[in-house]
Tab-separated table of C-alpha atoms in Angstrom:
chain	number	residue	atom	x	y	z
A	24	MET	CA	0.000	0.000	0.000
A	25	LEU	CA	1.325	3.425	-0.985
A	26	HIS	CA	0.642	6.514	1.146
A	27	VAL	CA	0.852	10.028	-0.415
A	28	ASN	CA	0.205	13.456	1.075
A	29	ILE	CA	-1.637	16.196	-0.828
A	30	SER	CA	-1.762	19.866	0.100
A	31	VAL	CA	-3.377	22.861	-1.553
A	32	LEU	CA	-1.770	26.286	-1.855
A	33	VAL	CA	-3.823	29.325	-2.863
A	34	PHE	CA	-2.224	32.765	-2.898
A	35	GLY	CA	-4.097	36.059	-3.063
A	36	HIS	CA	-7.450	34.651	-1.996
A	37	GLU	CA	-10.395	36.668	-0.726
A	38	PRO	CA	-10.759	37.166	3.071
A	39	ASN	CA	-13.764	34.803	3.242
A	40	TYR	CA	-11.878	31.970	1.519
A	41	ILE	CA	-12.527	28.608	3.159
A	42	PRO	CA	-9.413	26.449	2.734
A	43	ILE	CA	-9.437	22.952	1.357
A	44	PRO	CA	-7.842	20.563	3.860
A	45	ASP	CA	-4.657	18.639	3.244
A	46	VAL	CA	-5.465	15.001	2.562
A	47	SER	CA	-3.700	11.669	2.232
A	48	LEU	CA	-4.398	8.925	-0.258
A	49	GLN	CA	-3.766	5.217	0.041
A	50	LEU	CA	-2.906	3.813	-3.399
A	51	THR	CA	-2.196	0.279	-4.563
A	52	GLN	CA	0.213	1.187	-7.382
A	53	THR	CA	3.101	3.592	-7.929
A	54	GLY	CA	1.942	4.845	-11.346
A	55	ILE	CA	-1.227	6.912	-11.714
A	56	SER	CA	-2.440	9.300	-14.397
A	57	ALA	CA	-2.697	12.973	-13.475
A	58	SER	CA	-6.433	12.903	-14.239
A	59	GLU	CA	-6.977	9.965	-11.859
A	60	LEU	CA	-4.875	11.698	-9.212
A	61	ILE	CA	-7.061	14.809	-9.555
A	62	ARG	CA	-10.258	12.737	-9.391
A	63	LEU	CA	-9.148	10.867	-6.265
A	64	THR	CA	-7.911	14.079	-4.627
A	65	VAL	CA	-11.157	15.989	-5.208
A	66	ALA	CA	-13.183	13.064	-3.861
A	67	LYS	CA	-10.956	12.843	-0.760
A	68	GLN	CA	-11.073	16.622	-0.205
A	69	ILE	CA	-14.867	16.662	-0.351
A	70	SER	CA	-15.014	13.611	1.922
A	71	ALA	CA	-12.668	15.268	4.447
A	72	MET	CA	-14.713	18.473	4.503
A	73	THR	CA	-17.927	16.491	4.909
A	74	ALA	CA	-16.408	14.445	7.762
A	75	ALA	CA	-15.362	17.709	9.450
A	76	LYS	CA	-19.068	18.626	9.454
A	77	ASN	CA	-18.566	21.535	7.060
A	78	GLN	CA	-21.824	22.790	5.622
A	79	PRO	CA	-22.509	21.821	1.993
A	80	GLU	CA	-22.405	25.529	1.087
A	81	SER	CA	-18.883	25.850	2.535
A	82	ILE	CA	-17.690	22.713	0.767
A	83	ALA	CA	-19.121	23.869	-2.570
A	84	GLN	CA	-17.517	27.287	-2.144
A	85	SER	CA	-14.113	25.808	-1.234
A	86	VAL	CA	-14.101	23.458	-4.202
A	87	GLN	CA	-15.258	26.250	-6.500
A	88	HIS	CA	-12.386	28.464	-5.288
A	89	GLN	CA	-9.763	25.851	-5.993
A	90	TYR	CA	-11.059	24.641	-9.335
A	91	LEU	CA	-12.619	27.654	-11.064
A	92	HIS	CA	-14.181	26.701	-14.347
A	93	PRO	CA	-12.967	28.672	-17.394
A	94	ASP	CA	-16.529	29.946	-17.977
A	95	ASP	CA	-16.511	31.446	-14.467
A	96	VAL	CA	-13.202	33.187	-15.179
A	97	GLU	CA	-14.500	34.607	-18.470
A	98	GLN	CA	-17.676	35.882	-16.838
A	99	MET	CA	-15.728	37.538	-14.015
A	100	GLN	CA	-13.276	39.032	-16.511
A	101	ALA	CA	-16.200	40.558	-18.426
A	102	GLU	CA	-17.428	42.048	-15.146
A	103	GLY	CA	-13.999	43.622	-14.583
A	104	LYS	CA	-12.732	41.545	-11.647
A	105	ILE	CA	-11.569	37.978	-11.327
A	106	ALA	CA	-12.104	36.940	-7.727
A	107	LEU	CA	-12.358	33.672	-5.912
A	108	ALA	CA	-15.430	34.490	-3.846
A	109	LYS	CA	-18.897	34.237	-5.301
A	110	PRO	CA	-22.080	34.843	-3.382
A	111	LEU	CA	-23.802	31.658	-2.367
A	112	THR	CA	-27.371	30.931	-3.293
A	113	THR	CA	-29.982	30.420	-0.608
A	114	SER	CA	-30.552	26.802	-1.606
A	115	THR	CA	-28.297	24.063	-0.257
A	116	PRO	CA	-26.042	22.828	-3.058
A	117	VAL	CA	-25.827	19.158	-3.854
A	118	ILE	CA	-22.191	18.187	-4.241
A	119	ASN	CA	-21.613	15.805	-7.112
A	120	VAL	CA	-18.076	14.466	-6.630
A	121	GLU	CA	-17.691	13.229	-10.208
A	122	GLN	CA	-18.890	16.554	-11.588
A	123	GLU	CA	-16.492	18.483	-9.335
A	124	ALA	CA	-13.641	16.160	-10.353
A	125	ALA	CA	-14.448	16.752	-14.041
A	126	LYS	CA	-14.354	20.525	-13.431
A	127	ALA	CA	-10.981	20.143	-11.711
A	128	ILE	CA	-9.564	18.127	-14.624
A	129	THR	CA	-10.771	20.800	-17.053
A	130	ALA	CA	-9.251	23.508	-14.836
A	131	PHE	CA	-5.905	21.665	-14.877
A	132	ARG	CA	-6.061	21.367	-18.676
A	133	ASN	CA	-6.701	25.120	-18.835
A	134	LYS	CA	-3.773	25.824	-16.506
A	135	ARG	CA	-5.912	27.203	-13.671
A	136	PHE	CA	-3.788	25.273	-11.191
A	137	LYS	CA	-0.557	23.300	-11.236
A	138	ILE	CA	0.406	20.015	-9.645
A	139	PHE	CA	3.846	19.294	-8.232
A	140	ILE	CA	4.914	15.827	-7.117
A	141	ASP	CA	8.009	15.854	-4.936
A	142	GLY	CA	8.971	19.198	-6.486
A	143	GLU	CA	8.466	18.127	-10.111
A	144	GLU	CA	5.702	19.781	-12.125
A	145	VAL	CA	3.084	17.578	-13.777
A	146	GLN	CA	2.799	18.757	-17.373
A	147	ASP	CA	-0.251	17.016	-18.807
A	148	VAL	CA	-3.546	15.571	-17.595
A	149	ASP	CA	-2.707	12.240	-19.256
A	150	GLN	CA	0.807	12.091	-17.802
A	151	LEU	CA	1.648	8.964	-15.836
A	152	CYS	CA	2.819	10.140	-12.425
A	153	GLN	CA	5.308	7.979	-10.574
A	154	LEU	CA	4.738	8.065	-6.826
A	155	HIS	CA	6.516	6.549	-3.885
A	156	ASN	CA	5.548	6.074	-0.269
A	157	ASP	CA	5.137	9.498	1.402
A	158	SER	CA	5.273	11.440	-1.885
A	159	ASN	CA	4.334	15.065	-1.335
A	160	ILE	CA	1.861	16.418	-3.853
A	161	LYS	CA	0.985	20.097	-4.042
A	162	PHE	CA	-1.936	21.606	-5.912
A	163	LEU	CA	-1.047	25.255	-6.571
A	164	ARG	CA	-3.966	27.542	-7.469
A	165	LEU	CA	-3.084	30.248	-9.968
A	166	ILE	CA	-4.899	33.561	-9.604
A	167	PRO	CA	-5.069	35.669	-12.786
A	168	LEU	CA	-3.936	39.254	-12.409
A	169	VAL	CA	-6.594	41.943	-12.765
A	170	GLY	CA	-6.708	42.960	-16.423
A	171	GLY	CA	-4.598	39.985	-17.439
């Protein structure tokens, strides 16, 4: 059994940003595609926030912050400000893990965040990532500059 640690770094976030917790994964093999790593990570992050008794609204907002969809970025750019915080609706969101994982994979393809495994950058969503016991994986959220 292989144990890896995953942390999330987000710089320049809004004051009301709710962080995504660091998580660990137990894997049965040393090679995993970047897309599968993203899928497993998102599922584990949502599971960890649910286990911590976070409200569904908080979980949805945290995941949305980390894995902004390109359409969200374009809409915010048209409004003149790209920000991580969006007002929540009054209805309780239903969190679909597979849907959130698909958004995260798309965000990675569109370079909205980077993944580093033991200091080495993952270049492609289809890349086979070689892991070892206690590999450190970092998801780094990239915040576009205003006007950029």
